[in-house]
Coordinates of C-alpha atoms and ligand atoms in Angstrom, one line a residue:
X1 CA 73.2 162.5 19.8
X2 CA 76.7 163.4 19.3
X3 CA 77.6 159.7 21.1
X4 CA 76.1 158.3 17.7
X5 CA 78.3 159.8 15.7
X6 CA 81.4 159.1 17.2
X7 CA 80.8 155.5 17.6
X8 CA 80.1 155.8 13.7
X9 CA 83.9 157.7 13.6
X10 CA 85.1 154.8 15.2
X11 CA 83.1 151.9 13.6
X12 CA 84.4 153.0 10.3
X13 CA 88.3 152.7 11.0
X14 CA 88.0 149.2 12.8
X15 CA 86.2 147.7 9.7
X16 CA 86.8 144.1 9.1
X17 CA 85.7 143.0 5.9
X18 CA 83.9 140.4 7.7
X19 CA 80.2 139.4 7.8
X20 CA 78.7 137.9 10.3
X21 CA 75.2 136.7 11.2
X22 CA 73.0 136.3 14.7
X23 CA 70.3 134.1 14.4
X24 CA 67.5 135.3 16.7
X25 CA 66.8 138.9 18.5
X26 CA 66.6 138.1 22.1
X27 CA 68.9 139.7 24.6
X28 CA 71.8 137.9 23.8
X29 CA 71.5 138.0 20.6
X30 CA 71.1 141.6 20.5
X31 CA 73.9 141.6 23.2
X32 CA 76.1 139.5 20.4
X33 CA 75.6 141.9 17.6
X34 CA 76.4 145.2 19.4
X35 CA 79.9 143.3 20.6
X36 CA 80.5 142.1 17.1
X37 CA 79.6 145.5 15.7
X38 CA 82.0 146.7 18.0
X39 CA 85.0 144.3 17.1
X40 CA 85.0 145.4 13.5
X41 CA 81.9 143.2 11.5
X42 CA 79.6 143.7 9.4
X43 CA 76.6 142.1 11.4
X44 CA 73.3 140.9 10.1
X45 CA 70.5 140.2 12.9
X46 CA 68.1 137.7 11.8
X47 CA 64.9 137.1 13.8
X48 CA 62.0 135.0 12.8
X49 CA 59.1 137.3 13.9
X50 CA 58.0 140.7 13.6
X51 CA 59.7 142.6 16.2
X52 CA 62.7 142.0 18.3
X53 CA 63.1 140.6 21.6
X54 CA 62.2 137.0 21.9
X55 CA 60.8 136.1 25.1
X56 CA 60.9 139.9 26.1
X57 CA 59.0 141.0 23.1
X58 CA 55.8 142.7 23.9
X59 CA 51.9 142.6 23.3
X60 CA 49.8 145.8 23.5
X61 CA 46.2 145.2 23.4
X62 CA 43.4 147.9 23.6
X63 CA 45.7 150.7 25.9
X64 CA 47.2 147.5 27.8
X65 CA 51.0 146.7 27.4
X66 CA 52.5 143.6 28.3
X67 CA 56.1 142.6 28.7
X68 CA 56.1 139.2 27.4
X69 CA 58.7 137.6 29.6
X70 CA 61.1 139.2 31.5
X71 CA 60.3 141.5 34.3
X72 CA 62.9 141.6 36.7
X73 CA 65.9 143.4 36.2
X74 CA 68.9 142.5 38.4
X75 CA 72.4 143.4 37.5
X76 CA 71.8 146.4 35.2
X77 CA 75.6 147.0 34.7
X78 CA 75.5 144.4 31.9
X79 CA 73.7 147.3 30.3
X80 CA 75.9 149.9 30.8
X81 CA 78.4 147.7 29.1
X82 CA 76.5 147.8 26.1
X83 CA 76.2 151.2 26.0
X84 CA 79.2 152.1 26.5
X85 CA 80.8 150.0 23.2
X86 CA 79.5 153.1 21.8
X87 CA 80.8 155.9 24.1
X88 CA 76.6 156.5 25.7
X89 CA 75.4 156.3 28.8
X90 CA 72.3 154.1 29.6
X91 CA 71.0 156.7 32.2
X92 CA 70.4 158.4 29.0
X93 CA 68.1 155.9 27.3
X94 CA 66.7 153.9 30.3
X95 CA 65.6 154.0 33.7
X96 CA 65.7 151.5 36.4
X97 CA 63.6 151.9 39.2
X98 CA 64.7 150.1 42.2
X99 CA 61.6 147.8 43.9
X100 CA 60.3 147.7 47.0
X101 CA 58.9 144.9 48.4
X102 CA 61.4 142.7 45.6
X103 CA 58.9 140.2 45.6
X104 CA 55.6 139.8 47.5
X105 CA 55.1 136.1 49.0
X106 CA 51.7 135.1 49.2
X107 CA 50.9 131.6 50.8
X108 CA 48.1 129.6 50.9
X109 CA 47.0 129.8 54.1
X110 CA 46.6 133.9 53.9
X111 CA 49.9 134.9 55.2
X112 CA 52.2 137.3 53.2
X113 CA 55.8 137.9 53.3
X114 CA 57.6 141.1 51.9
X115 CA 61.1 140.0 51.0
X116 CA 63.2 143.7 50.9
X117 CA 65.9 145.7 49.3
X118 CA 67.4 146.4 52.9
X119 CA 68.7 142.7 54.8
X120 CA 67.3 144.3 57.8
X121 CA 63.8 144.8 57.0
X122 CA 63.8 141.5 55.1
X123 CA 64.9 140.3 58.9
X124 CA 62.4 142.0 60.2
X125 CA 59.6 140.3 58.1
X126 CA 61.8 136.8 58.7
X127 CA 61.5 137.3 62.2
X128 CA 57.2 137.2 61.9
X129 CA 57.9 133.6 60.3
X130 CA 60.7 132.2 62.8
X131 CA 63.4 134.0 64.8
X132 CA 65.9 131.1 64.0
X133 CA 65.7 131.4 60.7
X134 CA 66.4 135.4 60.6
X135 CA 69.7 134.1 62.0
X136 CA 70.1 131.3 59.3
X137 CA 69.3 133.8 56.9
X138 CA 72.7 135.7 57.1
X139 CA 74.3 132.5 57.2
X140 CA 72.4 131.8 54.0
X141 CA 73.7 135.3 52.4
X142 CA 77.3 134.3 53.5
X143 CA 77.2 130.8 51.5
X144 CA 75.7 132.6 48.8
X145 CA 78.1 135.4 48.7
X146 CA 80.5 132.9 48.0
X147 CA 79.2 130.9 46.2
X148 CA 79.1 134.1 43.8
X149 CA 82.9 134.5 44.5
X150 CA 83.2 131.5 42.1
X151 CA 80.0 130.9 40.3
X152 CA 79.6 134.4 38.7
X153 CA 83.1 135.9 39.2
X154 CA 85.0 132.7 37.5
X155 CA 82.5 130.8 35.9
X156 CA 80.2 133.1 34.1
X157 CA 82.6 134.5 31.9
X158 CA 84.6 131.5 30.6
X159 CA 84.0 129.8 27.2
X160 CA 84.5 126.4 29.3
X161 CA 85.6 125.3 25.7
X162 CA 87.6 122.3 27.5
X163 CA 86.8 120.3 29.7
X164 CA 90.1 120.6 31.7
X165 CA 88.8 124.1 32.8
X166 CA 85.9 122.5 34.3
X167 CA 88.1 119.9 36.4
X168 CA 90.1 122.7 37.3
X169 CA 86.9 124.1 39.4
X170 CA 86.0 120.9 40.4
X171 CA 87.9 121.7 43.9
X172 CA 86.1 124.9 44.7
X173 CA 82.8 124.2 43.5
X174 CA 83.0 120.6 46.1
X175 CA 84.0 123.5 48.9
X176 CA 80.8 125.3 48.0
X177 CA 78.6 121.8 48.2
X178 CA 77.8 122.0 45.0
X179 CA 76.5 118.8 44.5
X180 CA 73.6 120.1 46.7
X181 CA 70.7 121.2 45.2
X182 CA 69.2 124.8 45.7
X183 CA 66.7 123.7 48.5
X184 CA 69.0 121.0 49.9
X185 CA 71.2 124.2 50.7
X186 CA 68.5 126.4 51.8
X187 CA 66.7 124.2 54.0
X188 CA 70.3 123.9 55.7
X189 CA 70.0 127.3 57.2
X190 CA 66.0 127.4 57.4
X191 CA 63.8 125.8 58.8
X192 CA 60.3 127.4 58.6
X193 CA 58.4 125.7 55.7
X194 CA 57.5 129.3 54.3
X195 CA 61.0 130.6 54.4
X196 CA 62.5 127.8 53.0
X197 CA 59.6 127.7 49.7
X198 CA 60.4 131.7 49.6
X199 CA 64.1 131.1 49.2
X200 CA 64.0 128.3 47.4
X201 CA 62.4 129.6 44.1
X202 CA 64.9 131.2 42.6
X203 CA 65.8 128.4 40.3
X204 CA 62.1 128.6 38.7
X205 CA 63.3 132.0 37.4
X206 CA 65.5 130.5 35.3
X207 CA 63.7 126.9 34.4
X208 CA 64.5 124.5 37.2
X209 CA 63.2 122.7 40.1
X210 CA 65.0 123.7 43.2
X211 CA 64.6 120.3 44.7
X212 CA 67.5 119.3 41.1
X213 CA 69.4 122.2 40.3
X214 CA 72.7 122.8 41.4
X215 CA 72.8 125.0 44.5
X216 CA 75.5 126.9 42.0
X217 CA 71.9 128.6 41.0
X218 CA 71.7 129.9 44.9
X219 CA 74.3 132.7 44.1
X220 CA 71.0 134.3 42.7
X221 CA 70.4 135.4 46.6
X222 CA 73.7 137.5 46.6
X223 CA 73.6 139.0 43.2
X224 CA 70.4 140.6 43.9
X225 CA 71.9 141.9 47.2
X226 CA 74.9 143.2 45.9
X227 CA 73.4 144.8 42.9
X228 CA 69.2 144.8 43.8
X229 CA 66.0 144.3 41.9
X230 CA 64.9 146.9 39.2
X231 CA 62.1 147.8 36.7
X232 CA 62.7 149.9 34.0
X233 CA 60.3 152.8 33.1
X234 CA 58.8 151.6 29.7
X235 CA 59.0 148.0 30.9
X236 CA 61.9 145.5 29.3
X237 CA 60.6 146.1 25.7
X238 CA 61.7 150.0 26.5
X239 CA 65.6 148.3 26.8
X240 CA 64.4 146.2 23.7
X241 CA 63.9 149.1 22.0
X242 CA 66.8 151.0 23.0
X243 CA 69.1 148.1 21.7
X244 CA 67.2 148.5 18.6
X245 CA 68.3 151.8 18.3
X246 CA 71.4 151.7 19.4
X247 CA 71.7 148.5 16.7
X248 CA 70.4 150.7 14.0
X249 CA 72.3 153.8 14.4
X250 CA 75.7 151.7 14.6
X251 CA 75.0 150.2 11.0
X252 CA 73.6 146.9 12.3
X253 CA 71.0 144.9 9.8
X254 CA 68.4 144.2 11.3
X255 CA 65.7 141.2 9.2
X256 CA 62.6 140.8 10.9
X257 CA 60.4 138.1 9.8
X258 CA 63.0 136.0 8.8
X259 CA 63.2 132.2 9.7
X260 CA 66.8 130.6 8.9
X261 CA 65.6 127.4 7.8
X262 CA 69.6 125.6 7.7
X263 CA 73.0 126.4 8.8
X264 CA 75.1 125.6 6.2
X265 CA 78.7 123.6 6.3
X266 CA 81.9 123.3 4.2
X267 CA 84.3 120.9 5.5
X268 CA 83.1 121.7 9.2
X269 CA 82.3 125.6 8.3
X270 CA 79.5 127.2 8.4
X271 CA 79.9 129.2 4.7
X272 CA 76.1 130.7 4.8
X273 CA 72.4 130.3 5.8
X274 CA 69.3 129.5 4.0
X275 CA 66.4 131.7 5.0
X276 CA 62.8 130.9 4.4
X277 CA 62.5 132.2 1.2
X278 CA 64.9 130.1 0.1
X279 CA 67.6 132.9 -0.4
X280 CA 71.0 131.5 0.6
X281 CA 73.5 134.3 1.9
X282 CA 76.9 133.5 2.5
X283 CA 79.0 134.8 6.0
X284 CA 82.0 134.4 7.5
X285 CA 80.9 133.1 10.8
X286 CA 77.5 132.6 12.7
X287 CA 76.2 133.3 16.3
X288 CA 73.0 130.9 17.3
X289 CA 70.8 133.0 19.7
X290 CA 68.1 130.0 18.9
X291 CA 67.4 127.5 20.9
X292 CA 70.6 125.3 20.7
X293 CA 69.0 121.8 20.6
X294 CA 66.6 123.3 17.9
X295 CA 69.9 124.4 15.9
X296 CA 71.6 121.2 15.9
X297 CA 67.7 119.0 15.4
X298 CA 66.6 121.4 12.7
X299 CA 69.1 123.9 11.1
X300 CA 72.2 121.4 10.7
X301 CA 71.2 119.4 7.7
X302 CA 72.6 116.6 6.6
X303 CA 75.0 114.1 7.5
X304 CA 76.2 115.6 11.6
X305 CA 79.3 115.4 12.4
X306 CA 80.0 113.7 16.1
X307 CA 77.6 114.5 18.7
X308 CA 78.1 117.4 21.0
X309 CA 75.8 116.9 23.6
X310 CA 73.9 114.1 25.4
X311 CA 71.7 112.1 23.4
X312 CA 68.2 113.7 23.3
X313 CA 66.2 111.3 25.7
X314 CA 69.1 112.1 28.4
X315 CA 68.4 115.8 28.0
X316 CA 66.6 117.6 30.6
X317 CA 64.4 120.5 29.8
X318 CA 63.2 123.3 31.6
X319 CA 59.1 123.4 32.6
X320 CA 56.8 125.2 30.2
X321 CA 54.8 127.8 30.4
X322 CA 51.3 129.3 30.8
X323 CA 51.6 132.9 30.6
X324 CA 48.1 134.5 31.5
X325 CA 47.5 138.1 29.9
X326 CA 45.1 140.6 30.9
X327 CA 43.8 143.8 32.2
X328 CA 41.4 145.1 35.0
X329 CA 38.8 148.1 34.6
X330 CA 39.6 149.0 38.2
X331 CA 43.4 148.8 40.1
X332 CA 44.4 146.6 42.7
X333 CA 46.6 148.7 44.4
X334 CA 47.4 146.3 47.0
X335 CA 48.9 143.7 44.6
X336 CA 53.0 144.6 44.7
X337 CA 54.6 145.1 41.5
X338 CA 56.3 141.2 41.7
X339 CA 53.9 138.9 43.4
X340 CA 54.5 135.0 44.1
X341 CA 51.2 133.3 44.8
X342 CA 52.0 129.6 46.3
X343 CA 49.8 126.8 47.0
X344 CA 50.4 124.3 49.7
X345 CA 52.0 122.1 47.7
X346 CA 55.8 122.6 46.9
X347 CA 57.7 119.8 46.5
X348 CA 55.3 117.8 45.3
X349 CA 54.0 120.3 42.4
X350 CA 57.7 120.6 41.1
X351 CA 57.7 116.8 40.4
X352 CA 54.1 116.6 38.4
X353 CA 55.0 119.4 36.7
X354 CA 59.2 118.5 35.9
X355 CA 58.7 114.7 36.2
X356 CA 55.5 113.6 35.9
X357 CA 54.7 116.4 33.3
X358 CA 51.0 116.2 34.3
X359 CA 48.7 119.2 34.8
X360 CA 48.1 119.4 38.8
X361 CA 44.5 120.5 39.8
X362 CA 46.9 122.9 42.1
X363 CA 49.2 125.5 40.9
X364 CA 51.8 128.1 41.9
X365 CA 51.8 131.7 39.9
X366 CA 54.0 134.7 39.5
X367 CA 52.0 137.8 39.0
X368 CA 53.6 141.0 37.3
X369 CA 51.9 144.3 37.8
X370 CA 54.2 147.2 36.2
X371 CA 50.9 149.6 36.7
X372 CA 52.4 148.8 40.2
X373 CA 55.4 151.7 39.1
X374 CA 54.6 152.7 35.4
X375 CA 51.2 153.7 34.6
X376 CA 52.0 153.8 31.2
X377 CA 50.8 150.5 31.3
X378 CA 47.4 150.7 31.4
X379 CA 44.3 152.9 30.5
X380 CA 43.7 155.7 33.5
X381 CA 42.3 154.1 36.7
X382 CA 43.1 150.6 35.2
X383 CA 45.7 147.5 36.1
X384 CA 47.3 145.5 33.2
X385 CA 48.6 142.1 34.8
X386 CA 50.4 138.8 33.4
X387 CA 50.0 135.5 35.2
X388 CA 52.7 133.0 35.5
X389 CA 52.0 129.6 36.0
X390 CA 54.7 126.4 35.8
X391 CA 53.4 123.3 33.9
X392 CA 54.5 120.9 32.2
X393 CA 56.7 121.1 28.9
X394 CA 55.3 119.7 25.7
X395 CA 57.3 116.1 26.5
X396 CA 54.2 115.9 28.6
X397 CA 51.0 114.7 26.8
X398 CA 48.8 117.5 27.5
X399 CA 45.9 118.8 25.2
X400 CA 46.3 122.8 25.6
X401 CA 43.6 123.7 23.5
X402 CA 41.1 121.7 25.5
X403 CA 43.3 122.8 28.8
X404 CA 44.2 125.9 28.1
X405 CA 40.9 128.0 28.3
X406 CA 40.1 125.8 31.6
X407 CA 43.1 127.1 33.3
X408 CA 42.7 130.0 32.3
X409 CA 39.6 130.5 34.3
X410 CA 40.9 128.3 37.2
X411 CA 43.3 131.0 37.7
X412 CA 41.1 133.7 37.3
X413 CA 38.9 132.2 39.8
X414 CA 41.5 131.6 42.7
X415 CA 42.9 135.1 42.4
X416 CA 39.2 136.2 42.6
X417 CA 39.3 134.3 46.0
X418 CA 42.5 135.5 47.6
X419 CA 44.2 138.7 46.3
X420 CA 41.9 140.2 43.8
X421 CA 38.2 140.7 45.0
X422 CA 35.9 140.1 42.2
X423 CA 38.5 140.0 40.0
X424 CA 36.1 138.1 37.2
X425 CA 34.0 140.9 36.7
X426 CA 36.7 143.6 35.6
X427 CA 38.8 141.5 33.9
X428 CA 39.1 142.5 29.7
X429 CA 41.1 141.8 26.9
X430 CA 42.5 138.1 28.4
X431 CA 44.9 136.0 26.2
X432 CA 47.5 133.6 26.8
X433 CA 50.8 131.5 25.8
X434 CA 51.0 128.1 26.4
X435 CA 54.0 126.0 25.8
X436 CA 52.7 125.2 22.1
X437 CA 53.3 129.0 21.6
X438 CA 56.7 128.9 23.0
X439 CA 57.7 126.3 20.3
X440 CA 55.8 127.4 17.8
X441 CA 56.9 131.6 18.0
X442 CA 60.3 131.1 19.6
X443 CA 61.3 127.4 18.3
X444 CA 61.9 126.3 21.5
X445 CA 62.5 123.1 22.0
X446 CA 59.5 120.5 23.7
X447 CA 58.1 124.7 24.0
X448 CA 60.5 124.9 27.1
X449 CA 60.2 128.0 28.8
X450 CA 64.1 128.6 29.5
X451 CA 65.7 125.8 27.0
X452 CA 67.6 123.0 28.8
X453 CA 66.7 122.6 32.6
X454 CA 70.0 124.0 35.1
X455 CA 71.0 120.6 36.3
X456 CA 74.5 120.1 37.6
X457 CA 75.1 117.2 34.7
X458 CA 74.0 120.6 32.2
X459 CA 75.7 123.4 34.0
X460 CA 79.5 125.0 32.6
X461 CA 80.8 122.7 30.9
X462 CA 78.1 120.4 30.4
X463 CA 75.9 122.7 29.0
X464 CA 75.9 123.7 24.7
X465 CA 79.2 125.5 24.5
X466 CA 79.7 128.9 23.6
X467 CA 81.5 127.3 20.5
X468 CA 80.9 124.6 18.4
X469 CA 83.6 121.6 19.7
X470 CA 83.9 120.9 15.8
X471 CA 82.4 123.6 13.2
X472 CA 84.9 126.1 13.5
X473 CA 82.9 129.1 13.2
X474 CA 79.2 128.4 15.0
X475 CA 79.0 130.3 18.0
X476 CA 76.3 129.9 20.7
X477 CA 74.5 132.9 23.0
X478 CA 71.8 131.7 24.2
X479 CA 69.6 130.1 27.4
X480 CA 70.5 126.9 26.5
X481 CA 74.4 127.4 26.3
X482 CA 76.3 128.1 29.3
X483 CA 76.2 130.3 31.5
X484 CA 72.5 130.1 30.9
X485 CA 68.7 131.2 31.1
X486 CA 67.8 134.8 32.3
X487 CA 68.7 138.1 31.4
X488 CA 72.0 138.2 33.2
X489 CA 72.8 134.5 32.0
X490 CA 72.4 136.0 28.2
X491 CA 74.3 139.7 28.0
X492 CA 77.1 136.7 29.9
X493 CA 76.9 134.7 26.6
X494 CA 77.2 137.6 24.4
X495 CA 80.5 138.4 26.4
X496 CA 81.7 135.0 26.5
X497 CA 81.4 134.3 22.5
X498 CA 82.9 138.0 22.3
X499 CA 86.2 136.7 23.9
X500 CA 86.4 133.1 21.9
X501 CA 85.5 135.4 18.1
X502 CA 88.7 138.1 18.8
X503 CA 90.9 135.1 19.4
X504 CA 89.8 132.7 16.8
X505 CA 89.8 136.1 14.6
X506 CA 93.1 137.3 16.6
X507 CA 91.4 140.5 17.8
X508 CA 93.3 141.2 20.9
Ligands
LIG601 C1 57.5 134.4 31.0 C2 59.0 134.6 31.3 C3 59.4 135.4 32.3 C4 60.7 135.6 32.6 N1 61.1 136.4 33.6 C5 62.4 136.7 33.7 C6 62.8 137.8 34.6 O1 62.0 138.4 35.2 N2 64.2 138.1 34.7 C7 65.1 137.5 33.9 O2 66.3 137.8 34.0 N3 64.8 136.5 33.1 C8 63.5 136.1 32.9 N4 63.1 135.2 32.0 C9 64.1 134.4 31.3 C10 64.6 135.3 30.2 O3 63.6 136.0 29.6 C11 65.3 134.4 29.1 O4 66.2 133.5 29.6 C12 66.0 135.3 28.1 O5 65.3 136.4 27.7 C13 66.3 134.5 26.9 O6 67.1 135.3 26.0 P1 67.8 134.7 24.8 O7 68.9 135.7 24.4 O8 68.2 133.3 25.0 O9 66.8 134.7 23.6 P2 65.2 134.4 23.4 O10 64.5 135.4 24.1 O11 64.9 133.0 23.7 O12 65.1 134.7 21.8 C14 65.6 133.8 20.9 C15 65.1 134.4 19.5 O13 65.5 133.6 18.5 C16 64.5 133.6 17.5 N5 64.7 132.4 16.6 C17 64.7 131.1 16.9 N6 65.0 130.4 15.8 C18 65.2 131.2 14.8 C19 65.5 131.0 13.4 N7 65.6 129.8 12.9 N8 65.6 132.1 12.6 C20 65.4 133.4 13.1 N9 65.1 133.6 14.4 C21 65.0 132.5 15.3 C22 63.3 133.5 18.3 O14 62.1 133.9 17.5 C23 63.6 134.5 19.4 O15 63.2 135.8 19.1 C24 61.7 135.0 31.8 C25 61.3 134.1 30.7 C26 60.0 134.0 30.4 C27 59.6 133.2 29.3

């Protein structure tokens, strides 16, 4: 890979003599240390379990593979960018396989909606719902689209290190109705009860109810129009492990199975970091890929300086959740590749599970079946699947050891009923995460599926900075700093903390 060695060429004569450190291995971490490399460190990525990836790690049980988290792949230029720090092409590392049906809606009274990479035969399956709304859906689009105009082309990529840039967008984002919530705006412009659950879940995909996060979040619609929904050949661990590579071949360290235990400061600077076993190492700066309210609760020792961010019975977090793993002797061909199972209940299931934090007798589930476009996934002739389901973060008092195991085959048994046929007796090799697994793998905090929740009061500037208000070299890319959760959100963070470390390190 001639690429390889010309990136080394050109590594070598932009050296800085500086070290610095990412704590954690998820996208945007990975994202960080490929743009630090780039800029001149020397960059050691720390991650606390045994392979890389975070969320998007992955489980491979008896010929079954299993993304962990992420599935969906929208806006795959934020891959190219990576790439290309080093002179490569991702077409030469990855493939993204455009969808068809996107998602697969299927409600509880039988029906099914297939929501398309062409606006006209998404139309066309609006149209079997409600003709009006096939009408309010462009209108929907056209809010969206601009919406996007501000939301990801001037929001996503600024540091929002003061809040005078906020105020600044205060007169635009009023324009767009931002103090709207996603499904205040959607139900705007439809009016079918189907349609308007349909388009209203986006926010889930990212940790919030859509009936309390900013309709900001309902650019979503557009950027999957403009750029569409992928899957990549190998599943998101294949791009895991591409980063990898491309970490390693650029001179990256890599520590797996390496827990920083504190952060610590000098005279508001961060001067090193104590790892579990005990060893202190010293660097010139530090980029938190953690989970920022974990960071400043457990990793800052000591005596804190002024708070950055609400107190902590003000924060909102994101649901947690119960991720359902297994395969099927037999395939399910009619089960699409993305499939939303809803139950009647909408509104009313958001707020047990993001209010109420209690454990409905209902529930709502995401199924992923990648056999759907890579068989590599399973055995011959076989399905792998992961299940899903929105409940409650750990704020709410739920025993998961005793609840676990009975949702487990509460699911089973409704997919069994609807869109699985005897689903119970081919299922194998069936394990699960529940949000005590998201706090105790990932150190998320209350085991939050996507870190803080993407409330308006927790959005831009409100949100953890990309940089420390007072420790001068503590940098944040991560869910919980802004822009925020999902892949997109992430590789957005690496870029933003990219622009704020080559001017406090005068880069430019
Ligand atoms: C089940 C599920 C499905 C999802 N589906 C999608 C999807 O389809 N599309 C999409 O775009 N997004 C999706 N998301 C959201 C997306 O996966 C996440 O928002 C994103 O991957 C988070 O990336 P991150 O960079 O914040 O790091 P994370 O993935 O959160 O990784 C943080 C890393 O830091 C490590 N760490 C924490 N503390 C320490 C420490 N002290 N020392 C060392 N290491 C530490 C953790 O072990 C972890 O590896 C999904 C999320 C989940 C959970």
């Amino acid at each position: 890979m001639p690429g390889f060695f010309l990136s080394k060429i050109l590594y070598s004569q932009t050296k800085l003599n500086k070290h610095i450190a990412i704590i954690g291995s998820g996208f945007g971490g990975l994202a960080s240390a490929l743009r630090m490399k780039k800029l001149g460190f020397e960059v050691t990525l720390i991650e606390r379990l045994g392979s890389l990836g975070g969320r998007a790690r992955v489980f491979e049980r008896k010929g079954y593979k299993h993304d962990a988290g992420p599935t969906v792949i929208t806006a795959p230029f934020l891959f190219d960018e990576l790439f290309e720090l080093f002179h490569l092409k991702t077409k030469d590392y990855l493939d993204f396989k455009p969808l068809d049906p996107w998602y697969r809606f299927h409600f509880h009274n039988g029906q099914e909606f297939d929501y398309r990479p062409s606006i006209e035969d998404t139309i066309k399956e609006i149209e079997r719902f409600s003709k009006e709304d096939a009408v309010g859906y462009r209108e929907l689009l056209k809010h969206s689209e601009r919406i996007f105009n501000i939301g990801y082309l001037k929001l996503s990529d600024k540091p929002f290190s003061s809040f005078w840039e906020m105020v600044k967008q205060i007169p635009s984002l009023l324009k767009l109705q931002s103090y709207l919530t996603v499904s205040g705006l959607v139900n705007k412009y439809l009016k079918n009860s189907f349609m308007r659950k349909a388009f209203s879940i986006h926010p889930l995909l990212v940790g919030g109810d859509p009936h309390t996060t900013t309709s900001i979040y309902a650019l979503i619609h557009y950027l999957e129009r403009k750029w569409g929904v992928y899957f990549c050949m190998g599943g998101t661990g294949k791009i895991i492990q591409e980063l990898e590579n491309l970490a390693l071949s650029n001179g990256i360290n890599i520590m797996k199975n390496t827990d920083v235990n504190e952060i610590i400061l000098e005279n508001n600077s961060v001067t090193g970091l104590r790892l579990n076993n005990k060893e202190i190492v010293n660097f010139n700066a530090v980029i938190c890929n953690a989970d920022p309210p974990t960071v400043y609760a457990e990793m800052i020792k000591g005596k804190r300086l002024k708070r950055t961010f609400k107190p902590e019975p003000l924060i909102q977090y994101s649901m947690g959740l119960f991720v359902l793993f297994f395969g099927t002797k037999k395939q399910f061909p009619s089960v699409a590749h993305h499939t939303i199972w809803m139950s009647e209940r909408f509104k009313d299931l958001l707020k047990d599970i993001f209010q109420n934090k209690k454990l409905s007798e209902d529930f709502s589930l995401y199924l992923h079946r990648p056999t759907a476009t890579d068989p590599s996934f399973a055995p011959q002739g076989c399905d792998s699947f992961y299940v899903l389901c929105p409940v409650p973060n750990l704020l709410g008092n739920i025993n998961w050891e005793i609840e676990g195991p009975k949702l487990k085959d509460k699911i089973i048994k409704e997919l069994s009923n609807t869109i699985m046929p005897n689903l119970e007796d081919v299922v194998e090799e069936v394990f699960w995460m529940d949000p005590n697994d998201f706090k105790k793998d990932y150190r998320s905090m209350h085991g939050a599926g996507f870190s803080i929740a993407p409330i308006f009061s927790q959005s831009a500037w409100f949100r953890y900075h990309n940089k420390d208000p007072q420790i001068k070299n503590l940098y944040f890319a991560a869910a919980g700093s802004h822009p925020g959760a999902g892949i997109p959100g992430v590789l957005c963070s690496a870029k933003i903390v990219e622009k704020v470390i080559k001017e406090d390190f005068k880069l430019n």
